[in-house]
Coordinates of C-alpha atoms in Angstrom, one line a residue:
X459 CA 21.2 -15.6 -19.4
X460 CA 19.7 -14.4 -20.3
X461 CA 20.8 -10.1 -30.2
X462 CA 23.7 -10.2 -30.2
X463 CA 24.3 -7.8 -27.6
X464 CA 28.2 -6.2 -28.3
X465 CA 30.3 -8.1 -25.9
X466 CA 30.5 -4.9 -23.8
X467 CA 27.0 -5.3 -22.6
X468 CA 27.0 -8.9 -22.2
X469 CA 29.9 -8.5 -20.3
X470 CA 28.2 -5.8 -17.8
X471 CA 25.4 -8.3 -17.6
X472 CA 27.8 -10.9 -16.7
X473 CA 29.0 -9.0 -14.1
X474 CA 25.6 -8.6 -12.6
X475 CA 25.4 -11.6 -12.5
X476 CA 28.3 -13.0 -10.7
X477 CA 27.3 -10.5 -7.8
X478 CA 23.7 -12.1 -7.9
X479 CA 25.3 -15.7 -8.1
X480 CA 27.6 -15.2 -5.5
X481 CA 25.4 -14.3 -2.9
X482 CA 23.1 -17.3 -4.4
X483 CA 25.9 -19.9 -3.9
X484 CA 27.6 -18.5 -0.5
X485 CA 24.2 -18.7 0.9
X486 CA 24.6 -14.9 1.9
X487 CA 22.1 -13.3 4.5
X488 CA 23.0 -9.8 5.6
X489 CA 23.7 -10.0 9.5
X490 CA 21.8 -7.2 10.0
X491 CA 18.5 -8.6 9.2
X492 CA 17.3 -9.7 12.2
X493 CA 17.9 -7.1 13.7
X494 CA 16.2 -4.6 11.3
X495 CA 13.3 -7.4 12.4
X496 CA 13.7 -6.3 15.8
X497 CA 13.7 -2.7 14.8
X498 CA 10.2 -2.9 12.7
X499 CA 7.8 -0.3 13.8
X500 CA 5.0 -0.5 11.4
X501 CA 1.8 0.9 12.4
X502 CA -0.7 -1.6 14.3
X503 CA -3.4 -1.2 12.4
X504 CA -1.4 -2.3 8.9
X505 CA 0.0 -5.0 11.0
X506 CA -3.5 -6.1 12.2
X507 CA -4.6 -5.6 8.3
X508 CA -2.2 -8.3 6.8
X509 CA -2.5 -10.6 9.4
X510 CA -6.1 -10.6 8.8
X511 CA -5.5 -12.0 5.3
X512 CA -4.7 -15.8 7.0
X513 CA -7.9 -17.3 6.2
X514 CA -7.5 -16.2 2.5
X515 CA -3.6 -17.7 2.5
X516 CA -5.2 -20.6 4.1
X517 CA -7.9 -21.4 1.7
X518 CA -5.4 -20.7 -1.3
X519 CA -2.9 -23.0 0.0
X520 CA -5.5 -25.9 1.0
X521 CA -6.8 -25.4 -3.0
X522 CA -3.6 -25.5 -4.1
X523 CA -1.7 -28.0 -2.6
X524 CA -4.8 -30.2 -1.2
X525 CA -7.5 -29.5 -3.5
X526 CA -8.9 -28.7 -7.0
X527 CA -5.8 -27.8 -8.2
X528 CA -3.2 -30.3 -6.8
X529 CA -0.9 -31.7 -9.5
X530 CA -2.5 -29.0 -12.3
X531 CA 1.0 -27.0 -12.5
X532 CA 3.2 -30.4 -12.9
X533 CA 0.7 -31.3 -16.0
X534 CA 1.2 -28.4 -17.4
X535 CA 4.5 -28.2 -16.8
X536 CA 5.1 -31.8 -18.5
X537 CA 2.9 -30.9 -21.2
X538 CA 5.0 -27.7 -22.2
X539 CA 8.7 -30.0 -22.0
X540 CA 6.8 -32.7 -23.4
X541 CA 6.0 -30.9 -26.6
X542 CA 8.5 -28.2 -27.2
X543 CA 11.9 -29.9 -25.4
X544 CA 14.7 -27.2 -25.2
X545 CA 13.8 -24.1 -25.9
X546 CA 17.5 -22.2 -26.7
X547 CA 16.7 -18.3 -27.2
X548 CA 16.6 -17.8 -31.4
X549 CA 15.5 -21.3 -32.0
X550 CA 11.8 -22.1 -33.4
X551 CA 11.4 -24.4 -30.4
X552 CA 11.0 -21.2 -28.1
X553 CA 8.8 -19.7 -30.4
X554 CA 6.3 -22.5 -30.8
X555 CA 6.2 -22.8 -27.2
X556 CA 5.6 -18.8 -26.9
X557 CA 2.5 -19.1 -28.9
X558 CA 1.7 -22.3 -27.1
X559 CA 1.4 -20.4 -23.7
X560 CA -0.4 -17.3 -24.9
X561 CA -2.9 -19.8 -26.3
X562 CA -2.8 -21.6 -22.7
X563 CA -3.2 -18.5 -20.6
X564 CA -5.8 -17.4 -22.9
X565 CA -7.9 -20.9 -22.3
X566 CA -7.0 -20.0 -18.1
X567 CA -8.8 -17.0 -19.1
X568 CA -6.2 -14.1 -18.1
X569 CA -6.1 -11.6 -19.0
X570 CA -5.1 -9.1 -21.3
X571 CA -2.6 -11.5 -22.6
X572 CA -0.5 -10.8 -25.4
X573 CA 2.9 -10.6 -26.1
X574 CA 6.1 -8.1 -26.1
X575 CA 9.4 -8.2 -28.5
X576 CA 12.8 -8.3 -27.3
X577 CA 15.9 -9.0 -29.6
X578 CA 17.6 -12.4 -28.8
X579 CA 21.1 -14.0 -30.4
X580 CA 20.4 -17.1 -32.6
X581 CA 23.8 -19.0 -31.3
X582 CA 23.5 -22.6 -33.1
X583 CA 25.6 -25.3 -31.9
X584 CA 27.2 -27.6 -34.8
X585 CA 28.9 -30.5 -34.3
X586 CA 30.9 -31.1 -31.1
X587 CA 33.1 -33.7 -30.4
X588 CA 37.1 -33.7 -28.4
X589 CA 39.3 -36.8 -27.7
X590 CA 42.3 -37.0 -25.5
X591 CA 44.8 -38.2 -28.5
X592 CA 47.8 -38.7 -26.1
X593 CA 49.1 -40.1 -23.6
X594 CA 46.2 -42.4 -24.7
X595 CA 42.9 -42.0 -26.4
X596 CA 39.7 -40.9 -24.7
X597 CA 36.4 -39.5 -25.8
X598 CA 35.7 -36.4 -23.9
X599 CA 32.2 -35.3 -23.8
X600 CA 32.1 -31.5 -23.6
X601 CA 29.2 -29.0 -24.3
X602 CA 30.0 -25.6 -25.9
X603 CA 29.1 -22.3 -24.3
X604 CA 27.0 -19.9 -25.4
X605 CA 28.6 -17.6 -28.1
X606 CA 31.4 -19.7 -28.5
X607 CA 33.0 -19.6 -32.3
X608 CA 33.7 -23.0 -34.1
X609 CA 37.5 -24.7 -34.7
X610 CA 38.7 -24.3 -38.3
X611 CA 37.7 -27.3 -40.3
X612 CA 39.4 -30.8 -39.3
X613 CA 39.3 -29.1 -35.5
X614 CA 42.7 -28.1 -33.5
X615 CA 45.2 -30.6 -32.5
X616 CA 47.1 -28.9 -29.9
X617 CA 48.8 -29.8 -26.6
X618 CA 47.1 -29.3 -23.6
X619 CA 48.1 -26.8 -20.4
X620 CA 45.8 -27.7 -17.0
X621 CA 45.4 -25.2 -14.5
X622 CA 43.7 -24.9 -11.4
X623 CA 43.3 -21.5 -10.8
X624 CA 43.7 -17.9 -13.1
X625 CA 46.2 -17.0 -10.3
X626 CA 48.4 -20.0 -11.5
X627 CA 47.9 -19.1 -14.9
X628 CA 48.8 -15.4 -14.5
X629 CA 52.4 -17.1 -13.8
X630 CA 52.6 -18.4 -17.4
X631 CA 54.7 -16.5 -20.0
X632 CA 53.0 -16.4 -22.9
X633 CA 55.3 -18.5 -25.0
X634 CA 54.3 -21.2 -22.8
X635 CA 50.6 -20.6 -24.0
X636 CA 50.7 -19.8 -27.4
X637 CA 49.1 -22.3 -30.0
X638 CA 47.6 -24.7 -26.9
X639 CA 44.5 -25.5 -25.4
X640 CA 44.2 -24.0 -21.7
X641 CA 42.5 -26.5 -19.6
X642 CA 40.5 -24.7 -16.1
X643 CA 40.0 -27.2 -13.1
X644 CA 39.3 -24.6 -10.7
X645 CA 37.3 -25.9 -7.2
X646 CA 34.1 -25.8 -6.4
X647 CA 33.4 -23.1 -4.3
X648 CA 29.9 -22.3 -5.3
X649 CA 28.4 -21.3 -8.1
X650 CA 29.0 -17.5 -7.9
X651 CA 33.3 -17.8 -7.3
X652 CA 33.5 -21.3 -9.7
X653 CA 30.9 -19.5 -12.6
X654 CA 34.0 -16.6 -13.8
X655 CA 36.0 -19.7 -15.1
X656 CA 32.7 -20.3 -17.5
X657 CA 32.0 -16.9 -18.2
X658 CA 35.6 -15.3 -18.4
X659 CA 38.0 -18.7 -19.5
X660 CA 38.1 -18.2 -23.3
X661 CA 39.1 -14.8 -22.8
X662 CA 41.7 -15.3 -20.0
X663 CA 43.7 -18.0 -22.3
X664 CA 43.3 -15.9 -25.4
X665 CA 45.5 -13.1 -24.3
X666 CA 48.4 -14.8 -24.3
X667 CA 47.7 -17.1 -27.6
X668 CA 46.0 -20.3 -26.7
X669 CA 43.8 -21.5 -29.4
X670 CA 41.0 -23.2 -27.5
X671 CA 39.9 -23.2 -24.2
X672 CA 38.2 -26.1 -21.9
X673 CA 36.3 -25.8 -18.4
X674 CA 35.5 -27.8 -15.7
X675 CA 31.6 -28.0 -15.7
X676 CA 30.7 -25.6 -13.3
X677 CA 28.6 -28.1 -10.9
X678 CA 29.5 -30.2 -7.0
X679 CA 28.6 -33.4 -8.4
X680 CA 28.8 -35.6 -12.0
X681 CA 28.0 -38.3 -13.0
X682 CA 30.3 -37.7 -16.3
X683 CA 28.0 -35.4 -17.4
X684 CA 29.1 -31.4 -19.0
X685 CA 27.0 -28.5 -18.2
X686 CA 26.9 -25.6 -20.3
X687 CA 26.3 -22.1 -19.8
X688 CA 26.9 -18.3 -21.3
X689 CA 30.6 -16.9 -22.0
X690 CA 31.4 -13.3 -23.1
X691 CA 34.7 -12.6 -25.1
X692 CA 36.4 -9.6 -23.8
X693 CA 36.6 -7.0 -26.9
X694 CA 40.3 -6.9 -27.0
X695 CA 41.1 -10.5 -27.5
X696 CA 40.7 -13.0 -30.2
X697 CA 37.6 -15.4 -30.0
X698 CA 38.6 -18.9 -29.4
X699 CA 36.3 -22.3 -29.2
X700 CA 35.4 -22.9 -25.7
X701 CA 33.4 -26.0 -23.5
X702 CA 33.1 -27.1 -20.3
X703 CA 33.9 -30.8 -20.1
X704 CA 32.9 -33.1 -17.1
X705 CA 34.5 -33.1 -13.7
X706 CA 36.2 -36.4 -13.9
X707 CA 38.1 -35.6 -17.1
X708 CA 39.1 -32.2 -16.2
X709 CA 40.3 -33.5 -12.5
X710 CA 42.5 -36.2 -14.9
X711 CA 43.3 -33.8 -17.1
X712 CA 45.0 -32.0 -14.5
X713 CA 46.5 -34.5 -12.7
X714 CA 48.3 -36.4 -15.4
X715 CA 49.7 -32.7 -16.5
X716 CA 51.0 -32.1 -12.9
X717 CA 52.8 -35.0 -13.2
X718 CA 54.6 -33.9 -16.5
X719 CA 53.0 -35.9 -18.9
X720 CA 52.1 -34.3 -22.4
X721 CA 48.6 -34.7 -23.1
X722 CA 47.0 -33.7 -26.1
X723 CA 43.4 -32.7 -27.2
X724 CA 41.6 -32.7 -30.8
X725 CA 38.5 -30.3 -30.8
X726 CA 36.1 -30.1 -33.2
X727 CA 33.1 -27.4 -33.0
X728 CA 31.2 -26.2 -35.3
X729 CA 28.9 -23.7 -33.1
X730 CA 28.1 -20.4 -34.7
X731 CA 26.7 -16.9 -33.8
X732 CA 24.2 -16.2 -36.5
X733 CA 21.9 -12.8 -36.8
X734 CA 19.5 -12.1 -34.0
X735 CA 16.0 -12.7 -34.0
X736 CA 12.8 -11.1 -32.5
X737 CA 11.9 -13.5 -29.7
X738 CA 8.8 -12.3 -27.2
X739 CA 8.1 -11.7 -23.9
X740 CA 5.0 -13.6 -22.6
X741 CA 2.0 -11.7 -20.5
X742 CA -1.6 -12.4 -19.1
X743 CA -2.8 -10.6 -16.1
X744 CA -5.5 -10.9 -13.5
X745 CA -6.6 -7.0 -13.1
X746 CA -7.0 -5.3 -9.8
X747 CA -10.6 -4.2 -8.9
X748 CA -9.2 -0.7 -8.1
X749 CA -5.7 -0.3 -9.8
X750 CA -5.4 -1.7 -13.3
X751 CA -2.4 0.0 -15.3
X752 CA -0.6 1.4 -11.8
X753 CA 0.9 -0.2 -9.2
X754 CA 1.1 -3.7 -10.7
X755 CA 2.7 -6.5 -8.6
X756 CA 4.7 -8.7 -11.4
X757 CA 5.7 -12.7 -10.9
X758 CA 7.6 -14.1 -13.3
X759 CA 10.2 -16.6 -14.2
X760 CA 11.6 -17.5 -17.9
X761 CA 10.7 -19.2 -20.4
X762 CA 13.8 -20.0 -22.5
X763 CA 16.1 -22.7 -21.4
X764 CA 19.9 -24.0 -22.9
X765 CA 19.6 -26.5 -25.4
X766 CA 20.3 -29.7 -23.5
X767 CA 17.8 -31.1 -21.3
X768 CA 14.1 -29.5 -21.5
X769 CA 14.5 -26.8 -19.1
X770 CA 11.9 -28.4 -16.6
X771 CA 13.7 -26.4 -13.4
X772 CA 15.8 -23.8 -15.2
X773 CA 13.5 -22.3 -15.6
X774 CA 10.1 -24.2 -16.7
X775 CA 9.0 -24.3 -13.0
X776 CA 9.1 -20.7 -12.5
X777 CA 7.8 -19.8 -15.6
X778 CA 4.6 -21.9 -14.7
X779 CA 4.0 -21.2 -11.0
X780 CA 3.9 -17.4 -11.9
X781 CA 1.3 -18.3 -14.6
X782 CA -0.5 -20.6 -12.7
X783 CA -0.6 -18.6 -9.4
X784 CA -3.1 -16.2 -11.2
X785 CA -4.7 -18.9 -13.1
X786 CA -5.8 -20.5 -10.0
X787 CA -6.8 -17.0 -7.9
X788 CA -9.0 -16.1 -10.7
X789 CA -10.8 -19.8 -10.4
X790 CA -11.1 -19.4 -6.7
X791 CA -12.9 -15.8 -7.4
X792 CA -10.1 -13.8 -5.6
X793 CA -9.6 -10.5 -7.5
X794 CA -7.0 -8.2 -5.5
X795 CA -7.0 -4.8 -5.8
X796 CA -3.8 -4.5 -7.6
X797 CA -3.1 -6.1 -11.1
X798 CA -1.4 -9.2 -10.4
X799 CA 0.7 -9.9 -14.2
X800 CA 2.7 -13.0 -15.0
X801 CA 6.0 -12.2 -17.0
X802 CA 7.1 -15.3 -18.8
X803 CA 10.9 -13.5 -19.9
X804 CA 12.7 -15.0 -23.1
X805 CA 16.2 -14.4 -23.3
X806 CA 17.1 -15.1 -20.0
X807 CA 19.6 -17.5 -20.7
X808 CA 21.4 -14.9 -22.9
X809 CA 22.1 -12.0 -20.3
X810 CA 18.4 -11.2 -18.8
X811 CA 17.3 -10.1 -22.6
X812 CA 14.0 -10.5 -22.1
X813 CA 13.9 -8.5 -18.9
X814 CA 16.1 -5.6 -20.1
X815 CA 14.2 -5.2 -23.2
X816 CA 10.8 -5.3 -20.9
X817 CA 12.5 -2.3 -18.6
X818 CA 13.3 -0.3 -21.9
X819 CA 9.6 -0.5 -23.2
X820 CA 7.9 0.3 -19.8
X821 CA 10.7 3.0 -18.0
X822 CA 8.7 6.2 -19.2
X823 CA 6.6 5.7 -15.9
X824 CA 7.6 2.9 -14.3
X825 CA 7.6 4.5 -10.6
X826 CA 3.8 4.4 -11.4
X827 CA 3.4 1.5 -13.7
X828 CA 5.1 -1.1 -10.9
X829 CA 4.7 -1.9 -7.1
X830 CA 6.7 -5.1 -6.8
X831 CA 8.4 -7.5 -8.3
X832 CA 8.4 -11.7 -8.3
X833 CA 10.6 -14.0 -9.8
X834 CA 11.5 -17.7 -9.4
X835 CA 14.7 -18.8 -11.4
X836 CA 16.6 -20.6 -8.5
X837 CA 14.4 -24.2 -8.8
X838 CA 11.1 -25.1 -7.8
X839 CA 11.4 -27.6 -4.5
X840 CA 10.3 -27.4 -1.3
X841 CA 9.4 -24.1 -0.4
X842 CA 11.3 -22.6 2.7
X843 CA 9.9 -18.9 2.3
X844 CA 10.8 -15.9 0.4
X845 CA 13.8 -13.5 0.1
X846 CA 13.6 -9.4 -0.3
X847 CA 15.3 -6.2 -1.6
X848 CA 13.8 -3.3 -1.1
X849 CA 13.8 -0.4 1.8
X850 CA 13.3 -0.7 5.3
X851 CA 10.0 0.2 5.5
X852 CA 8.9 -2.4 2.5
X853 CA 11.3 -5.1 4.4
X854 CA 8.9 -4.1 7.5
X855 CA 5.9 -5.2 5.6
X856 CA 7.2 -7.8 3.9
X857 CA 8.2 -9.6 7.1
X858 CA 4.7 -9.3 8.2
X859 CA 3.6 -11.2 4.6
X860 CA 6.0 -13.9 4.7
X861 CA 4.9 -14.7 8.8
X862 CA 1.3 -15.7 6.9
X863 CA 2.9 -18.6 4.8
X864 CA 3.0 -20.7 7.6
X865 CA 0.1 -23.3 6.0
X866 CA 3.8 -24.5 3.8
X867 CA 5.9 -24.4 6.7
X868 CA 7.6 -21.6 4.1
X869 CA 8.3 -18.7 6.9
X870 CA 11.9 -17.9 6.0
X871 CA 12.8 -14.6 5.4
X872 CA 16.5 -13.4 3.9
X873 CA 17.9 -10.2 2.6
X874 CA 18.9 -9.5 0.0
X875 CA 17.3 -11.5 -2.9
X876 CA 19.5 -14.2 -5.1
X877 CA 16.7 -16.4 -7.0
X878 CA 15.4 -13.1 -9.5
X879 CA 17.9 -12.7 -12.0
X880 CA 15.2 -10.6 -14.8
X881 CA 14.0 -8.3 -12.2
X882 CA 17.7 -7.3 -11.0
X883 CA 16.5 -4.4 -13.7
X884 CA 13.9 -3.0 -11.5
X885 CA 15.0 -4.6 -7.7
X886 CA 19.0 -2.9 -8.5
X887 CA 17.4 0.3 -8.7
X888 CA 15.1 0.2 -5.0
X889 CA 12.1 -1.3 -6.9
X890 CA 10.9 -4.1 -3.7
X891 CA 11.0 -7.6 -5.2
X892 CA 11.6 -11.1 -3.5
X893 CA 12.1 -14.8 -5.1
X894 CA 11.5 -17.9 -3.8
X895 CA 13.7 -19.7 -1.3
X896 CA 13.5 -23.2 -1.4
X897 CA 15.6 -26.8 -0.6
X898 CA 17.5 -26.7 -4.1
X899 CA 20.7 -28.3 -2.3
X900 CA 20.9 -30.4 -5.3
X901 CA 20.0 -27.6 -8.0
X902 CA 23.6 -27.0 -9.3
X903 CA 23.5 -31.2 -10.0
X904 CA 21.3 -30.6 -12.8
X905 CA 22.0 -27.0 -13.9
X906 CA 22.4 -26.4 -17.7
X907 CA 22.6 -30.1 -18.1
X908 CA 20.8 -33.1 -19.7
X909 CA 20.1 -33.7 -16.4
X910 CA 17.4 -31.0 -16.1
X911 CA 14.2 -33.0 -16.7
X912 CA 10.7 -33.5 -15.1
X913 CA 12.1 -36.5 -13.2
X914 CA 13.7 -33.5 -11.3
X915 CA 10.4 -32.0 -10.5
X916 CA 8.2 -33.1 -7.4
X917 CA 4.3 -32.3 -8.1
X918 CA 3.4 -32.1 -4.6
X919 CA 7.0 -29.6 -4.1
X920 CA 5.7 -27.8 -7.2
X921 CA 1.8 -27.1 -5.8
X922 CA 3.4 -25.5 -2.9
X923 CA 5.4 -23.4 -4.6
X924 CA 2.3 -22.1 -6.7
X925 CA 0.4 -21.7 -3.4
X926 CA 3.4 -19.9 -1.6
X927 CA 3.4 -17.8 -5.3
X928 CA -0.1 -17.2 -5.3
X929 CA -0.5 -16.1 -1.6
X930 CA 2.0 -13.5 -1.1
X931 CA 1.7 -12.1 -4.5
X932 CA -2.5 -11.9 -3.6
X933 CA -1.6 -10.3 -0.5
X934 CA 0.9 -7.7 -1.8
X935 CA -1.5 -6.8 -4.5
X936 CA -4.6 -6.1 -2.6
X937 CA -2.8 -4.4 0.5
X938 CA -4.7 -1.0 1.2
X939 CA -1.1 1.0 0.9
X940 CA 1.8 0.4 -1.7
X941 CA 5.2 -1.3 -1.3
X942 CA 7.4 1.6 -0.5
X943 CA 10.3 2.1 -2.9
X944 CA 13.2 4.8 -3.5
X945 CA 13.6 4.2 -7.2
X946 CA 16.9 5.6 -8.7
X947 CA 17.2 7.1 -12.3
X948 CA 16.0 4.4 -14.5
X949 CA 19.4 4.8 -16.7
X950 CA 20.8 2.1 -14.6
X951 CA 24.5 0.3 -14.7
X952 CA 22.9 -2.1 -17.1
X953 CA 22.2 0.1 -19.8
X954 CA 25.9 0.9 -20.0

């Protein structure tokens, strides 16, 4: 997501990942939230305290969504994809849209805004192109995935092995393997189960000797259209080309193979990992009247995309609700007591880079420096309401927060939370965060696609999430007591 890291540490990233995915995709809510609801027994007069903060909600929402400042996050949001396109992690595209948004938040006037370094890969993809050369010729769009090497020059002309499933491919010897192209149809299942195929594919056929690897795009719906995504090579094995191709020619891919017919696949790729760069995190805050450099409540979402579509909802809509939540709270004079600070991560794409080069810089006192955390990387639609990890007594109070949001019908609480991939560094450790939740049925259509556009982004969807942003993280931030937290050593499972 999120240079290069070794492949050790992308893999442990990886792994994090499929944990967070999975619970994304399975649509996972611990049982025992409701009752831990039930069980709440927060003191009356905090209770009485947060509920008092519904005119405020209600005059941020009404701004938001109805007045001023309707349709201002969409223009910005189309004026960042409409200048910079893709913006991969290494590329100059990123980089010129960095400086573009600390000039921007600058012009909101934030504040101190200014940027912080984190080390990104600088994967470049060449020339792609594979055709089914027997039974019969086909073009097969495919996309390769991130880190991928490129096929020796002319490509690989190899016969083709389809399975469904590693389990069916664990029955392979591997003279059956060597020297062919291992083609993955596995079901969708959602994202978190379908995703290790991606992520884990080009290792799986390596070890016993294919030369190339191809997945089914990791998606519930195409139009003949690939998706890519990030793959880690385990250490052990030898690094082969890899790509997701589209549904419908995986699915015929398979079936023709099933029925004993030899099919067989030229690939040509000419992706490459090149030396890392220096790619930045982007920051502007709106300081607290009482707590400026403690106690900060972060929102965030990232600002790096894959190179194929313009990365309007993975993650452009995050990225600019969290910026224009403050942007908008400073216009309307409301000043919490807490330093509200929008994170715009780079690297996310690449294994949550930005976000674990952030933690490094700021663990010396972190249980000081931060009181909660915000991110919105799981699309920007129609708000439903917000998610949570954290302790009991922070769930307690966040409850309480999320009952105010309902101005956006956006009321809907869930533990734990699936939508915050760059603050899993703080939230995995007992830091309290939450992301958004919100109707993104139809997210996984457009995922790491050309698909991901602005014709995927509502305005009117897109003001309420900025109002449903802006109001909770106001509240949270100007709360007369702190987010409970029981913060483990910050030498966390990541760091690896």
């Amino acid at each position: 997501m999120r240079i290069p890291l070794s492949c050790r540490v992308v893999g442990v990233v990886v792994s994090l990942l499929f944990t967070y995915c999975g619970r994304l995709s399975a649509g996972v809510i611990d049982n025992h939230v409701d009752q831990l609801g039930a069980d709440c027994q927060l003191p009356d007069a905090l209770v009485q305290e947060i509920k008092g903060y519904q005119p405020i909600v209600n005059k941020i929402v009404g701004r938001i969504v109805d007045g001023e400042f309707a349709g201002k996050t969409w223009d910005s949001l189309a004026e960042l994809v409409d200048t910079f396109g893709a913006r991969l992690a290494g590329s100059e595209q990123l980089e010129k849209a960095i400086d573009w948004a600390v000039g921007k938040l600058k012009e909101d006037g934030l504040e101190n805004v200014h940027t912080e370094e984190a080390q990104v890969p600088h994967w470049v993809r060449g020339y792609e192109n594979a055709q089914l050369v027997a039974p019969f010729k086909k073009n097969l769009p495919l996309l390769g995935l991130g880190y991928t090497v490129g096929t020796p020059r002319g490509g690989i002309i190899a016969d083709v092995i389809a399975v469904e499933s590693f389990k069916e491919f664990e029955k392979l010897a591997p003279e059956q393997v060597k020297g062919k192209i291992v083609v993955f149809v596995p079901k969708w299942e959602g994202y978190g189960k379908t995703v290790v195929y991606r992520s884990k594919g080009a290792s799986v056929a390596a070890r016993k000797g294919a030369v190339a690897s191809l997945i089914r795009s990791v998606t519930p719906f195409s139009i003949g259209s690939p998706h890519t995504g990030m793959q880690s090579y385990d250490d052990d094995v030898k690094k082969i080309p890899t790509a997701c191709i589209t549904v419908e020619d995986a699915e015929m891919i398979l079936r023709k193979y099933r029925k004993g017919e030899t099919l067989t696949i030229h690939l040509e790729m000419e992706d490459r990992n090149m030396e890392p760069v220096m790619s930045r995190n982007t920051i502007g805050e709106l300081v607290g009247t009482t707590y400026t450099n403690t106690s900060v409540v972060v929102v965030s979402g990232h600002l790096d995309s894959w190179d194929v579509g313009v990365g309007a909802m993975d993650d452009g809509g995050g990225a600019l609700i969290s910026w224009k939540a403050l942007t908008f709270l400073k216009a309307m004079g409301l000043r919490p007591r807490r330093t509200i600070r929008a994170i715009l991560w780079t690297g996310e794409e690449f294994g949550l880079l930005g976000g674990k080069a952030y933690k490094e810089a700021h663990m010396e006192n972190e249980k000081k420096e931060f009181n909660f955390f915000f991110e919105s990387d799981i699309g920007t639609f129609e708000p439903k309401g917000l998610d949570f990890s954290g302790n009991k007594e922070a769930e307690c109070i966040f409850r309480e927060v999320v009952k105010l949001m309902s101005p956006l019908n956006a009321t809907e609480f869930q533990t734990p939370t699936d939508g915050g991939p760059d603050v899993t560094h703080w939230t995995s450790r007992g830091f309290p965060g939450a992301s958004l939740i919100n109707k993104n049925e139809k997210y996984f259509w457009f995922h790491h696609s050309n698909g991901d556009s602005m014709a995927v982004e509502d305005p009117k969807n897109l003001d309420k999430c900025a109002a449903l942003w802006a109001a909770a993280a106001y509240v949270v931030a100007d709360l007369s007591v702190a987010m409970p937290k029981d913060v483990t050593d910050p030498i966390s499972h990541l760091d690896l």
